[in-house]
PDB file of C-alpha atoms in Angstrom:
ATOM      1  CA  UNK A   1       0.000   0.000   0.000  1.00 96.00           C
ATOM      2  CA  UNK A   2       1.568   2.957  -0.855  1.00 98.00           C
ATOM      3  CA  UNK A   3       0.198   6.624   0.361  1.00 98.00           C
ATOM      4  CA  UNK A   4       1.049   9.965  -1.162  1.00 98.00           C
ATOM      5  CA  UNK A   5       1.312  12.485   1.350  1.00 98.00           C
ATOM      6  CA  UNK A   6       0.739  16.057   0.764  1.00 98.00           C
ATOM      7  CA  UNK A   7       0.439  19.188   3.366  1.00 98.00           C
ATOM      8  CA  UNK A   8      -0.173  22.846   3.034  1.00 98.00           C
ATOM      9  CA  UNK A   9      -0.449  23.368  -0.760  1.00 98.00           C
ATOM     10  CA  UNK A  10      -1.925  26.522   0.125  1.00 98.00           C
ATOM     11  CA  UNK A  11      -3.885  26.599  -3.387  1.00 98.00           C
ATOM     12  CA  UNK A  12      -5.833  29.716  -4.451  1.00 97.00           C
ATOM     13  CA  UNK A  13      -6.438  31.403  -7.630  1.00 96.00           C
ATOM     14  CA  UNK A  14      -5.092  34.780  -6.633  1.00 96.00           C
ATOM     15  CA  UNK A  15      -1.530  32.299  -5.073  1.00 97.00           C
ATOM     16  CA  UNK A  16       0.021  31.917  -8.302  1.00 96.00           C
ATOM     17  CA  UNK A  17       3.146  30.818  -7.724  1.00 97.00           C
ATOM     18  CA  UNK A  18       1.667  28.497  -4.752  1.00 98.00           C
ATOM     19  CA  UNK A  19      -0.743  26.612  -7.484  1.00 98.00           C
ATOM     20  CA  UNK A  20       1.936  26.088  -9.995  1.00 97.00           C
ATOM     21  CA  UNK A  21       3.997  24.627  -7.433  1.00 98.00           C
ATOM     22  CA  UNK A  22       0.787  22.225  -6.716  1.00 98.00           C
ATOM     23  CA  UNK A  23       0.897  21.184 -10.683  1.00 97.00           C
ATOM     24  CA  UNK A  24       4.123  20.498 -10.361  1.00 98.00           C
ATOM     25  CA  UNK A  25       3.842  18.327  -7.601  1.00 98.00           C
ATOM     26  CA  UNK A  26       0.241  16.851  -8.966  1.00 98.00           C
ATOM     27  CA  UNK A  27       2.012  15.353 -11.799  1.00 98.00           C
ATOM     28  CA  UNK A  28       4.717  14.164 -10.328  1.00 98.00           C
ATOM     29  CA  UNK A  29       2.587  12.296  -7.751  1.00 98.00           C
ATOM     30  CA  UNK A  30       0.504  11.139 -10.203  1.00 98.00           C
ATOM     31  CA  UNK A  31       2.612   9.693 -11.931  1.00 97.00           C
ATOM     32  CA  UNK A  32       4.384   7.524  -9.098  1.00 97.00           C
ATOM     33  CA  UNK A  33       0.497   5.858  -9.191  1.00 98.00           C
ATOM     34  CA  UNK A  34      -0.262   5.473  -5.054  1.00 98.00           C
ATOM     35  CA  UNK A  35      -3.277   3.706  -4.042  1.00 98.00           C
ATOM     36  CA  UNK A  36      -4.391   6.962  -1.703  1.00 98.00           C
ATOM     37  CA  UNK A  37      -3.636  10.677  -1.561  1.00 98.00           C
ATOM     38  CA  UNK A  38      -4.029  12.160   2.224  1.00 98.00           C
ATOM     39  CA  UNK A  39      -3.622  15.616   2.884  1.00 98.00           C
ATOM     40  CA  UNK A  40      -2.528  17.090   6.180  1.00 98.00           C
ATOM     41  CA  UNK A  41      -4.261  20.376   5.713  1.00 98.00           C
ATOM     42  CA  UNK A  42      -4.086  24.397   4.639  1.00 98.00           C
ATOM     43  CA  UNK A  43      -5.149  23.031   1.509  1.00 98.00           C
ATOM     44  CA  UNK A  44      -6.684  26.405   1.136  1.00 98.00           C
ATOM     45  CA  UNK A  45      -4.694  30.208   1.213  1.00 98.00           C
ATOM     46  CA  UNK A  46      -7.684  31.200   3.305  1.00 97.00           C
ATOM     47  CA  UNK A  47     -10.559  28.896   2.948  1.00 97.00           C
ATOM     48  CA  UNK A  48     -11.658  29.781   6.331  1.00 97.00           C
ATOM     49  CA  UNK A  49     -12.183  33.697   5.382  1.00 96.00           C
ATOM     50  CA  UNK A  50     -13.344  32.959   1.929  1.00 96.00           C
ATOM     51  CA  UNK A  51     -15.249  29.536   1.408  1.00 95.00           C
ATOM     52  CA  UNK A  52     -15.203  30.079  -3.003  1.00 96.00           C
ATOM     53  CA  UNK A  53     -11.304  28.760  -1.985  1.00 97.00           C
ATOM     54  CA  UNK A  54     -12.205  25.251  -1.250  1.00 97.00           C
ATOM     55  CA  UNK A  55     -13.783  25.372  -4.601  1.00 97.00           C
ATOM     56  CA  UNK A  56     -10.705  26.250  -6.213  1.00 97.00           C
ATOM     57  CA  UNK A  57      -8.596  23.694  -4.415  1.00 97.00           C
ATOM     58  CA  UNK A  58     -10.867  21.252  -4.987  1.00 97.00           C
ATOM     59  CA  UNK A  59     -10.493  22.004  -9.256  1.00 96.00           C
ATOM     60  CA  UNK A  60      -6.806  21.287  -8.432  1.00 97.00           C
ATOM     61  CA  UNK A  61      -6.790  18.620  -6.815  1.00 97.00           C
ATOM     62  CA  UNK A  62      -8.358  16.895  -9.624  1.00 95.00           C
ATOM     63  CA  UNK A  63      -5.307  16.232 -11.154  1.00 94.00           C
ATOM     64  CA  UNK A  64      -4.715  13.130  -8.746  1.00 96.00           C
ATOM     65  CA  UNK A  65      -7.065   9.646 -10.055  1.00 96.00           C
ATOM     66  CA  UNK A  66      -6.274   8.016  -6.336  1.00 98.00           C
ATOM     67  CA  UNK A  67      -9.257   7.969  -3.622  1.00 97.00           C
ATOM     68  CA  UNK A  68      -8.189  10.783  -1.294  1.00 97.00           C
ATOM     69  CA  UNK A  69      -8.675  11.738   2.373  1.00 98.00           C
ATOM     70  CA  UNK A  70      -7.676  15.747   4.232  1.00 98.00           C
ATOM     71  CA  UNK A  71      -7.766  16.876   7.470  1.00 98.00           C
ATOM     72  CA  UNK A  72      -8.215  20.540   7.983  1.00 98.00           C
ATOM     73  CA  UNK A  73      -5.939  23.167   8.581  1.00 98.00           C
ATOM     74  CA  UNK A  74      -5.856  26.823  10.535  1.00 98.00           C
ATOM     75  CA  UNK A  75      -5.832  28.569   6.613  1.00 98.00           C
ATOM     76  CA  UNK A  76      -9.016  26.159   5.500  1.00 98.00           C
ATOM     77  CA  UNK A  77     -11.051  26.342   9.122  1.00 97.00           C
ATOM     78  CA  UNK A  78      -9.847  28.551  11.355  1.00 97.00           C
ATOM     79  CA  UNK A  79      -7.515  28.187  14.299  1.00 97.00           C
ATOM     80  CA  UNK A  80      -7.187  27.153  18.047  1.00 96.00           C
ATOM     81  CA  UNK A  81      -5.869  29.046  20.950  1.00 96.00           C
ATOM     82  CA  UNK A  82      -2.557  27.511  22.609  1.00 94.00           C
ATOM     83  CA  UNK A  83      -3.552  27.812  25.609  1.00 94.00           C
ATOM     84  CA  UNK A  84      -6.519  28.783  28.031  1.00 94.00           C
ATOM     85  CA  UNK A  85      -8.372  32.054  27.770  1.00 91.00           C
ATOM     86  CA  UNK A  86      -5.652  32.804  24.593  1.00 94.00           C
ATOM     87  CA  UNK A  87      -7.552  35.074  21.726  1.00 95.00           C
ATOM     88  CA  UNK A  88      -7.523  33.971  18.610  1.00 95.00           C
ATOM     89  CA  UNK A  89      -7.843  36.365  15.217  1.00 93.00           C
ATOM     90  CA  UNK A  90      -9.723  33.444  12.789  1.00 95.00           C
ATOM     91  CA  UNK A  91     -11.196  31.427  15.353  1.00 97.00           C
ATOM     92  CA  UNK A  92     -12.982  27.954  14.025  1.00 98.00           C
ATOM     93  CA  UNK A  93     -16.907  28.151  14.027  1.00 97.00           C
ATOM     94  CA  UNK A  94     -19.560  26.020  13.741  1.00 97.00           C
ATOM     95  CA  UNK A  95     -20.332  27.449   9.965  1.00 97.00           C
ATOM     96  CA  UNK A  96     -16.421  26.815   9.104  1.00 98.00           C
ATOM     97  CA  UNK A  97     -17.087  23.230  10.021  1.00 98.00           C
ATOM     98  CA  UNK A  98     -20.117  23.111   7.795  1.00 98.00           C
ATOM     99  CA  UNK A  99     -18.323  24.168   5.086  1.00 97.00           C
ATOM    100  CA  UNK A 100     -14.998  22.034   5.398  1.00 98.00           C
ATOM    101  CA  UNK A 101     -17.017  19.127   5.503  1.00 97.00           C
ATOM    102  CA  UNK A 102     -19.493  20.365   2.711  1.00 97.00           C
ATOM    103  CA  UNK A 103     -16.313  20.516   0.334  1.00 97.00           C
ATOM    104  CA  UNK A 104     -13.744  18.253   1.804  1.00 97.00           C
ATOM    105  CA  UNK A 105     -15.696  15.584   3.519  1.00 97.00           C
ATOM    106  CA  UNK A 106     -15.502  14.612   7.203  1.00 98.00           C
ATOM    107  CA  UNK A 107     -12.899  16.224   9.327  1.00 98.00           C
ATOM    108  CA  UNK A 108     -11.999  13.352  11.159  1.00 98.00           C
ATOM    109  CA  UNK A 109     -12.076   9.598   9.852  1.00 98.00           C
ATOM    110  CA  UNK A 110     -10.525   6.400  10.133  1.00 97.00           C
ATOM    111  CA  UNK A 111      -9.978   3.866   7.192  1.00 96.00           C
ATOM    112  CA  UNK A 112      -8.082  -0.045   7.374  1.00 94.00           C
ATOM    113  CA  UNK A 113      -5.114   0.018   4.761  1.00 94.00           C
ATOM    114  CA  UNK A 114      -2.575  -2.852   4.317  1.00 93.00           C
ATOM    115  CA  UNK A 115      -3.005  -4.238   8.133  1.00 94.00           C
ATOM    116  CA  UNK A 116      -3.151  -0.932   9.407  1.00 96.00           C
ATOM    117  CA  UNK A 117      -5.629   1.736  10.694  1.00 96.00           C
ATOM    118  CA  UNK A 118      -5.343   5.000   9.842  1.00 97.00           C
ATOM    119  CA  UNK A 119      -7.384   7.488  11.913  1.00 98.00           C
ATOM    120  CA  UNK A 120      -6.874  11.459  10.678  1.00 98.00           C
ATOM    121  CA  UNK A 121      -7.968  13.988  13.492  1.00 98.00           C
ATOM    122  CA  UNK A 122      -9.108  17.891  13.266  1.00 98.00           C
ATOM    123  CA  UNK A 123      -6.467  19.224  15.154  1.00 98.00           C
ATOM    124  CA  UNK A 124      -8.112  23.106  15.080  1.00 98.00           C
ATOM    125  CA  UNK A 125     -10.416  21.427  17.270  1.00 98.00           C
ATOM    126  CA  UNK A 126      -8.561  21.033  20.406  1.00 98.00           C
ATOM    127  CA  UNK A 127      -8.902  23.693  22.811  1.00 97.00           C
ATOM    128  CA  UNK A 128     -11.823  25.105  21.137  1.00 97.00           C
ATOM    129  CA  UNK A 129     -14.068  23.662  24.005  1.00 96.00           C
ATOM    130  CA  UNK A 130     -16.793  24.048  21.052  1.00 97.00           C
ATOM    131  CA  UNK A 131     -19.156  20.628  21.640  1.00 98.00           C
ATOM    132  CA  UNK A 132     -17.210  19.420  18.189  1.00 98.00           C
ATOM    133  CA  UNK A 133     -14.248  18.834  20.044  1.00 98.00           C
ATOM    134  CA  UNK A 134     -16.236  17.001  22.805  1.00 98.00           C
ATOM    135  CA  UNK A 135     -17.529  15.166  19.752  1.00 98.00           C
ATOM    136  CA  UNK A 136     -14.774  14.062  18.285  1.00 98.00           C
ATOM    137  CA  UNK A 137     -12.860  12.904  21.658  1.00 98.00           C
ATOM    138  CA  UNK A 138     -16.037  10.518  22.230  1.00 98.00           C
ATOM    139  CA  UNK A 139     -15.559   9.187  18.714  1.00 97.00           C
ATOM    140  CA  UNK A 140     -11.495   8.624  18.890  1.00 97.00           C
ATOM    141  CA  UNK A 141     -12.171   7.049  22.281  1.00 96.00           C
ATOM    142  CA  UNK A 142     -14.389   4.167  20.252  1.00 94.00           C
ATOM    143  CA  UNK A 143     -12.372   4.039  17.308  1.00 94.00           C
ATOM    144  CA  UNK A 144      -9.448   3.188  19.342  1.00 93.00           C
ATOM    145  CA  UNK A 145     -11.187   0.498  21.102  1.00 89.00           C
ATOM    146  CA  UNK A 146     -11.873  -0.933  18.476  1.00 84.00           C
ATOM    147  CA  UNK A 147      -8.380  -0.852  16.970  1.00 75.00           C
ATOM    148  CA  UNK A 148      -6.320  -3.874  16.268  1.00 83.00           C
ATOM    149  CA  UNK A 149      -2.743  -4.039  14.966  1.00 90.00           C
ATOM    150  CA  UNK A 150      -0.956  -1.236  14.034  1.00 96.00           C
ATOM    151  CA  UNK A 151      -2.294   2.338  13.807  1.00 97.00           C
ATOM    152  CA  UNK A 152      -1.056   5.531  12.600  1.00 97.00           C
ATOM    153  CA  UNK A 153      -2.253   8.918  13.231  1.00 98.00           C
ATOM    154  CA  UNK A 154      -2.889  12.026  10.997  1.00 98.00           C
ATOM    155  CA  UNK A 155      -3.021  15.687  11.734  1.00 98.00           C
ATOM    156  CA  UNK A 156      -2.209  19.008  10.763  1.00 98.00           C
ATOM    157  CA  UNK A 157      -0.297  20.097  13.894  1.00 98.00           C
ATOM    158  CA  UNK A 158       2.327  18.209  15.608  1.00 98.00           C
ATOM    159  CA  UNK A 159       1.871  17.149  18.958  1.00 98.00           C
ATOM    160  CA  UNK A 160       4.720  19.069  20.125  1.00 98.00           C
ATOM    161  CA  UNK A 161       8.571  20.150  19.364  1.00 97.00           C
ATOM    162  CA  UNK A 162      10.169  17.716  20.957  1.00 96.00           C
ATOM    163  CA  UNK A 163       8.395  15.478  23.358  1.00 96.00           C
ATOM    164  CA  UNK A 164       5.108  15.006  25.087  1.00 95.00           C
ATOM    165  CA  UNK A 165       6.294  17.117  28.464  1.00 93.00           C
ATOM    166  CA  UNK A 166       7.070  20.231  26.304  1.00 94.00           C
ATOM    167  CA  UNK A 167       5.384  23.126  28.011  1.00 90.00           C
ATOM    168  CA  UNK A 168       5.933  25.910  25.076  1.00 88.00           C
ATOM    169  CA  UNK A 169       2.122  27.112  24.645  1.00 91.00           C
ATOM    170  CA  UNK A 170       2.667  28.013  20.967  1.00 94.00           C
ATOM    171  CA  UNK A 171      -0.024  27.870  17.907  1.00 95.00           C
ATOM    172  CA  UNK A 172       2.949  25.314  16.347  1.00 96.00           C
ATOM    173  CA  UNK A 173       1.497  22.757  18.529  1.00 97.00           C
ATOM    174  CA  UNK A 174      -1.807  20.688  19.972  1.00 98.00           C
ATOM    175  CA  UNK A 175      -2.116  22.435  23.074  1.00 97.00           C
ATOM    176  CA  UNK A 176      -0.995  21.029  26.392  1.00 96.00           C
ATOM    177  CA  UNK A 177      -4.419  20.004  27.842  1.00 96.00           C
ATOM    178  CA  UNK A 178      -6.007  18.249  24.936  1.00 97.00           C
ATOM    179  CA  UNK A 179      -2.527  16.739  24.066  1.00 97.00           C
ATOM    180  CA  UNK A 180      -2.533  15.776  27.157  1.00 97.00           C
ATOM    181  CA  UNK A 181      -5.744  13.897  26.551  1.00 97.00           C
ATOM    182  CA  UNK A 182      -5.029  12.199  23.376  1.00 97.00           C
ATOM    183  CA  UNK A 183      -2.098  10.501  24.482  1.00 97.00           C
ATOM    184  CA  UNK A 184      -3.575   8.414  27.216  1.00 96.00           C
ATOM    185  CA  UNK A 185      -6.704   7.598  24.752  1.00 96.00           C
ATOM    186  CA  UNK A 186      -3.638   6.346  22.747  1.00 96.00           C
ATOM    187  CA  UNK A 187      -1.441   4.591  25.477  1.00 94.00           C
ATOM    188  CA  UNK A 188      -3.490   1.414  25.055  1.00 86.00           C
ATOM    189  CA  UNK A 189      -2.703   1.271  21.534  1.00 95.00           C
ATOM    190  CA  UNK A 190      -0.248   0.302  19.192  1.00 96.00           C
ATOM    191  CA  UNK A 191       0.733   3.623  17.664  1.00 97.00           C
ATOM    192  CA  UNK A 192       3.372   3.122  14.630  1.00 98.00           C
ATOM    193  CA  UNK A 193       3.482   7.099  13.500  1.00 98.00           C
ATOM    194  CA  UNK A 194       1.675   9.887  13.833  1.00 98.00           C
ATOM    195  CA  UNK A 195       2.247  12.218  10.709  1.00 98.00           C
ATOM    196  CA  UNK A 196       1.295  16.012  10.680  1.00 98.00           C
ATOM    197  CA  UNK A 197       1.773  19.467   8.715  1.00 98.00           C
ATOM    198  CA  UNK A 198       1.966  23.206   9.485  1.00 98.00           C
ATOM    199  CA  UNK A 199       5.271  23.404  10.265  1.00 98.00           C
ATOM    200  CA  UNK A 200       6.751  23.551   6.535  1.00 98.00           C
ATOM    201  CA  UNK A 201       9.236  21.145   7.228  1.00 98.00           C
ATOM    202  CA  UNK A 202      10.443  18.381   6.770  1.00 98.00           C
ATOM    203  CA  UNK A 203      11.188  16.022  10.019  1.00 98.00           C
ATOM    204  CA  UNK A 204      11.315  12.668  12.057  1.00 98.00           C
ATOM    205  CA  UNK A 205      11.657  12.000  14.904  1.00 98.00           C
ATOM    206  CA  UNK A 206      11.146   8.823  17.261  1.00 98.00           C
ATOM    207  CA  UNK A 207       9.918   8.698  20.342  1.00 97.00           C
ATOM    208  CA  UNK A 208       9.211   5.448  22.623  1.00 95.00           C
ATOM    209  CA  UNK A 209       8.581   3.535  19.328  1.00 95.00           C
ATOM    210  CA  UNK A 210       6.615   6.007  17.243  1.00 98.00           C
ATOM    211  CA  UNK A 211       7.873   7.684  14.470  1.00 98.00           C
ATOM    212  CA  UNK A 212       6.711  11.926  14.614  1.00 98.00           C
ATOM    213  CA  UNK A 213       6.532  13.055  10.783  1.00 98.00           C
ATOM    214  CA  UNK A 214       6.816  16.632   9.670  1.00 98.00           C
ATOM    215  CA  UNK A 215       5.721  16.577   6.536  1.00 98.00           C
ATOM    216  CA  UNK A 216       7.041  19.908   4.119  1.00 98.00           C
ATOM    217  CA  UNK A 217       4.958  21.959   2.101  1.00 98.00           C
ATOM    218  CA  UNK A 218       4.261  21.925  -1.838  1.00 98.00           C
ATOM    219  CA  UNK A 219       4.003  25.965  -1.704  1.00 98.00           C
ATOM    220  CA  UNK A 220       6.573  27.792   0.109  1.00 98.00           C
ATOM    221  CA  UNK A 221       9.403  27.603   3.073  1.00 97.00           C
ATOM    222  CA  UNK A 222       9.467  30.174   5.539  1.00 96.00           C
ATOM    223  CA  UNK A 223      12.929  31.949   6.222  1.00 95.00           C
ATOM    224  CA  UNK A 224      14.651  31.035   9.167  1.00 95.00           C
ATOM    225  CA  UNK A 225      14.572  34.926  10.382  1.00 90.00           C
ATOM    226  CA  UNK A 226      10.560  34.583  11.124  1.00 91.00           C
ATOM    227  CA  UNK A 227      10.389  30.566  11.883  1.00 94.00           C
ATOM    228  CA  UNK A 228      12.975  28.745  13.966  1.00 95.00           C
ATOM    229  CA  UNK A 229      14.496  26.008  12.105  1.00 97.00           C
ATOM    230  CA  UNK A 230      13.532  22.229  13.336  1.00 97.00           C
ATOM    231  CA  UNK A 231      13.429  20.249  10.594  1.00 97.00           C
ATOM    232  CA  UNK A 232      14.881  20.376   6.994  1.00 98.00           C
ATOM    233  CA  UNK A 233      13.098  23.493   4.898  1.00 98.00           C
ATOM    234  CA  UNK A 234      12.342  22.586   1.419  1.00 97.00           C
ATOM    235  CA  UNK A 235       9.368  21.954  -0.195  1.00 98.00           C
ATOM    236  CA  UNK A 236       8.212  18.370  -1.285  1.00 98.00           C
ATOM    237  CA  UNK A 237       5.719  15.992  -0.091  1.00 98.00           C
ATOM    238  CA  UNK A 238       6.166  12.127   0.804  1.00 98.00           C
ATOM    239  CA  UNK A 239       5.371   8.358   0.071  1.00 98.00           C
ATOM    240  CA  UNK A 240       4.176   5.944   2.605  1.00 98.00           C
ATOM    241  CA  UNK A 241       4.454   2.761   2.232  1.00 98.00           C
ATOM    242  CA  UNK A 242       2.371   0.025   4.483  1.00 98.00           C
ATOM    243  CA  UNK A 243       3.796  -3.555   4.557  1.00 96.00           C
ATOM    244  CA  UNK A 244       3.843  -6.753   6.557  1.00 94.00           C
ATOM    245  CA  UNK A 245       3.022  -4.589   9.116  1.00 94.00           C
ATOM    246  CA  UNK A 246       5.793  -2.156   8.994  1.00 96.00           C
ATOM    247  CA  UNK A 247       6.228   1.300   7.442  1.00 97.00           C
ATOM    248  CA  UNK A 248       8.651   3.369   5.538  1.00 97.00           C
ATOM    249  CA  UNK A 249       8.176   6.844   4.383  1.00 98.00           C
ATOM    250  CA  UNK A 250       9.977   8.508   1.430  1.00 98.00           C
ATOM    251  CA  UNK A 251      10.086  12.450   1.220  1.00 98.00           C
ATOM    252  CA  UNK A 252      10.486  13.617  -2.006  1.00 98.00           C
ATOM    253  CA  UNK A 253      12.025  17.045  -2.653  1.00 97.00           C
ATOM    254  CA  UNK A 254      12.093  17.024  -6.681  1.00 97.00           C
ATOM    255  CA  UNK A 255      14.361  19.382  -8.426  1.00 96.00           C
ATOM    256  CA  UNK A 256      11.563  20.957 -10.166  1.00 96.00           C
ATOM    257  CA  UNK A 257       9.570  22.099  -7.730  1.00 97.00           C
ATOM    258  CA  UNK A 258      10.694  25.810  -7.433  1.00 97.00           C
ATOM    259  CA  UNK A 259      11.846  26.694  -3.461  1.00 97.00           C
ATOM    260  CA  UNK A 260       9.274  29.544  -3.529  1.00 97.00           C
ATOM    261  CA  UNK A 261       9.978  32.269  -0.077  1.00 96.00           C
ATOM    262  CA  UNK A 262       6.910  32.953   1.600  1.00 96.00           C
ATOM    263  CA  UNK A 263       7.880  36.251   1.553  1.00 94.00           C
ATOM    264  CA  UNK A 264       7.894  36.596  -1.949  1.00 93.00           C
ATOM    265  CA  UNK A 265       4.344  36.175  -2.520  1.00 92.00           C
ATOM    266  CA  UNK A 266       2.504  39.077  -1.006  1.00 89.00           C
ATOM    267  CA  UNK A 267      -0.252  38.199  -3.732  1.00 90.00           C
ATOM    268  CA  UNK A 268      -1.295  35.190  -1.210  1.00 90.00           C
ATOM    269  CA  UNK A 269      -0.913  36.479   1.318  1.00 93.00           C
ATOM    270  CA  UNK A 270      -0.330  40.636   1.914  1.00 90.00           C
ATOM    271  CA  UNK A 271       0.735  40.565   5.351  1.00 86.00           C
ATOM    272  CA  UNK A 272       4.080  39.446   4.792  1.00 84.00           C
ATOM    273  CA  UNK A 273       5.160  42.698   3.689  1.00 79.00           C
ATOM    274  CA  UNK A 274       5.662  43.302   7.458  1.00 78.00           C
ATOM    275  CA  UNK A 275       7.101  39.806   8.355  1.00 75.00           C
ATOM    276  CA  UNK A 276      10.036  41.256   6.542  1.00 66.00           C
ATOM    277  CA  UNK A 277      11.127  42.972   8.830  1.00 58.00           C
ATOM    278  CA  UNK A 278       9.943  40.690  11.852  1.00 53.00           C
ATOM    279  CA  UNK A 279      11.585  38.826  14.179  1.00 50.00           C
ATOM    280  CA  UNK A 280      12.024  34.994  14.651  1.00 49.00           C
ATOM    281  CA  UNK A 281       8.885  33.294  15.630  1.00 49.00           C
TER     282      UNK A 281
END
């Protein structure tokens, strides 16, 4: 079984440079042939401000023939607050939910592939205290107990920087207290990997047996002067591969898939502007 994964493609008509970079990549992935796409979210430049994005991204990701899953991100839904009481500019919304699932499908899901189950989680969720999150804690409680063999997790945030007693509060991250949470519902089980986005880079890392993935972005890297460097910053995506009850996972940072700056591309997103002349973050 072999799974193309993709994160923050950040597709929009107005991002040019952004959606040729997803052609690029569409091709290429299409052409390697895998048996599922999954994305790991911001599949949108700002589908949660401006819903006739999903629309778009959804035109462009017809280039890929394989059945294909996505969990949201904070550009397609909105975003959490990392930690209590914390206020949030784009907060998610009941509405936002509507419409993620109106063009992407559910926001949380689990599927058996190769031996394995594969359970992808809305990560804007957590935090939110909004009766969604409630929701979906109920449901990953029975879809783990019901879990045999190996399981992997999707998500568009990692859990953390570096381990699960990190105590950086930072919108990077799940936030402590939910965290918290979803690793005891996951104690009892088998966990092989859990794979996320956001970060725009590219990383492992293992911990007690399971394998953290940082998956990189399609559209853009983020210069080290505005985003600590963790991982490797390119762009690319990756191929998972389930066997015999084992995995593997492949990035793949072709040569043709132009390096685009984030701050380069003010016509995505006009904020930047000021980010050159910010700080790190």
């Amino acid at each position: 079984m072999r799974i193309a994964l993709i994160s923050d493609t950040h597709i929009a008509t107005r991002a040019r440079g952004f959606t040729a970079n997803w052609h690029v990549a569409a091709r290429l992935i299409e052409a390697e042939r895998p048996d599922l796409i999954i994305h790991l979210g911001d599949v949108t430049v700002d589908g949660a401000g401006d819903p006739a994005e999903h629309v778009q991204a959804l035109d462009a990701l017809q280039a890929l023939s394989a059945p294909r899953l996505a969990v949201p991100g904070n550009h397609d839904l909105g975003d959490n607050p990392p930690h209590p009481g914390a206020y949030v500019s784009s907060p998610v919304t009941p509405p936002r939910l509507a419409a993620w699932e109106a063009a992407f499908g559910p926001d949380h899901w689990v599927t058996e592939a190769a031996g394995f189950r594969l359970i992808g989680l809305n990560a804007q969720l957590f935090g939110t205290e909004l009766a969604a999150e409630a929701a979906q804690f109920d449901w990953l409680a029975a879809a783990l107990a019901a879990a045999r063999g190996p399981t992997g997790l999707f998500l568009h945030k990692p859990l953390f920087r570096d381990g699960p007693t990190d105590d950086e509060a930072h919108v990077r991250y799940v936030p402590a207290g939910p965290r918290a949470r979803l690793l005891d519902l996951l104690a009892g089980v088998d966990l092989r990997f859990v794979i996320s986005g956001h970060a725009h880079q590219a990383r492992r890392l293992m911990l007690a047996g399971v394998e953290h993935l940082w998956m990189p972005s399609t559209a853009f890297i983020i210069p080290d002067h505005i985003q600590e460097r963790i991982g490797e910053k390119r762009v690319g995506w990756a191929m998972l591969t389930l066997e015999d009850g084992h995995h593997r996972l492949d990035f793949r940072h072709p040569a043709s898939l132009p390096e685009n700056d984030l701050l380069d591309h003010d016509d995505a997103y006009p904020a930047v502007r000021a980010l050159r002349r910010a700080g790190p973050a």
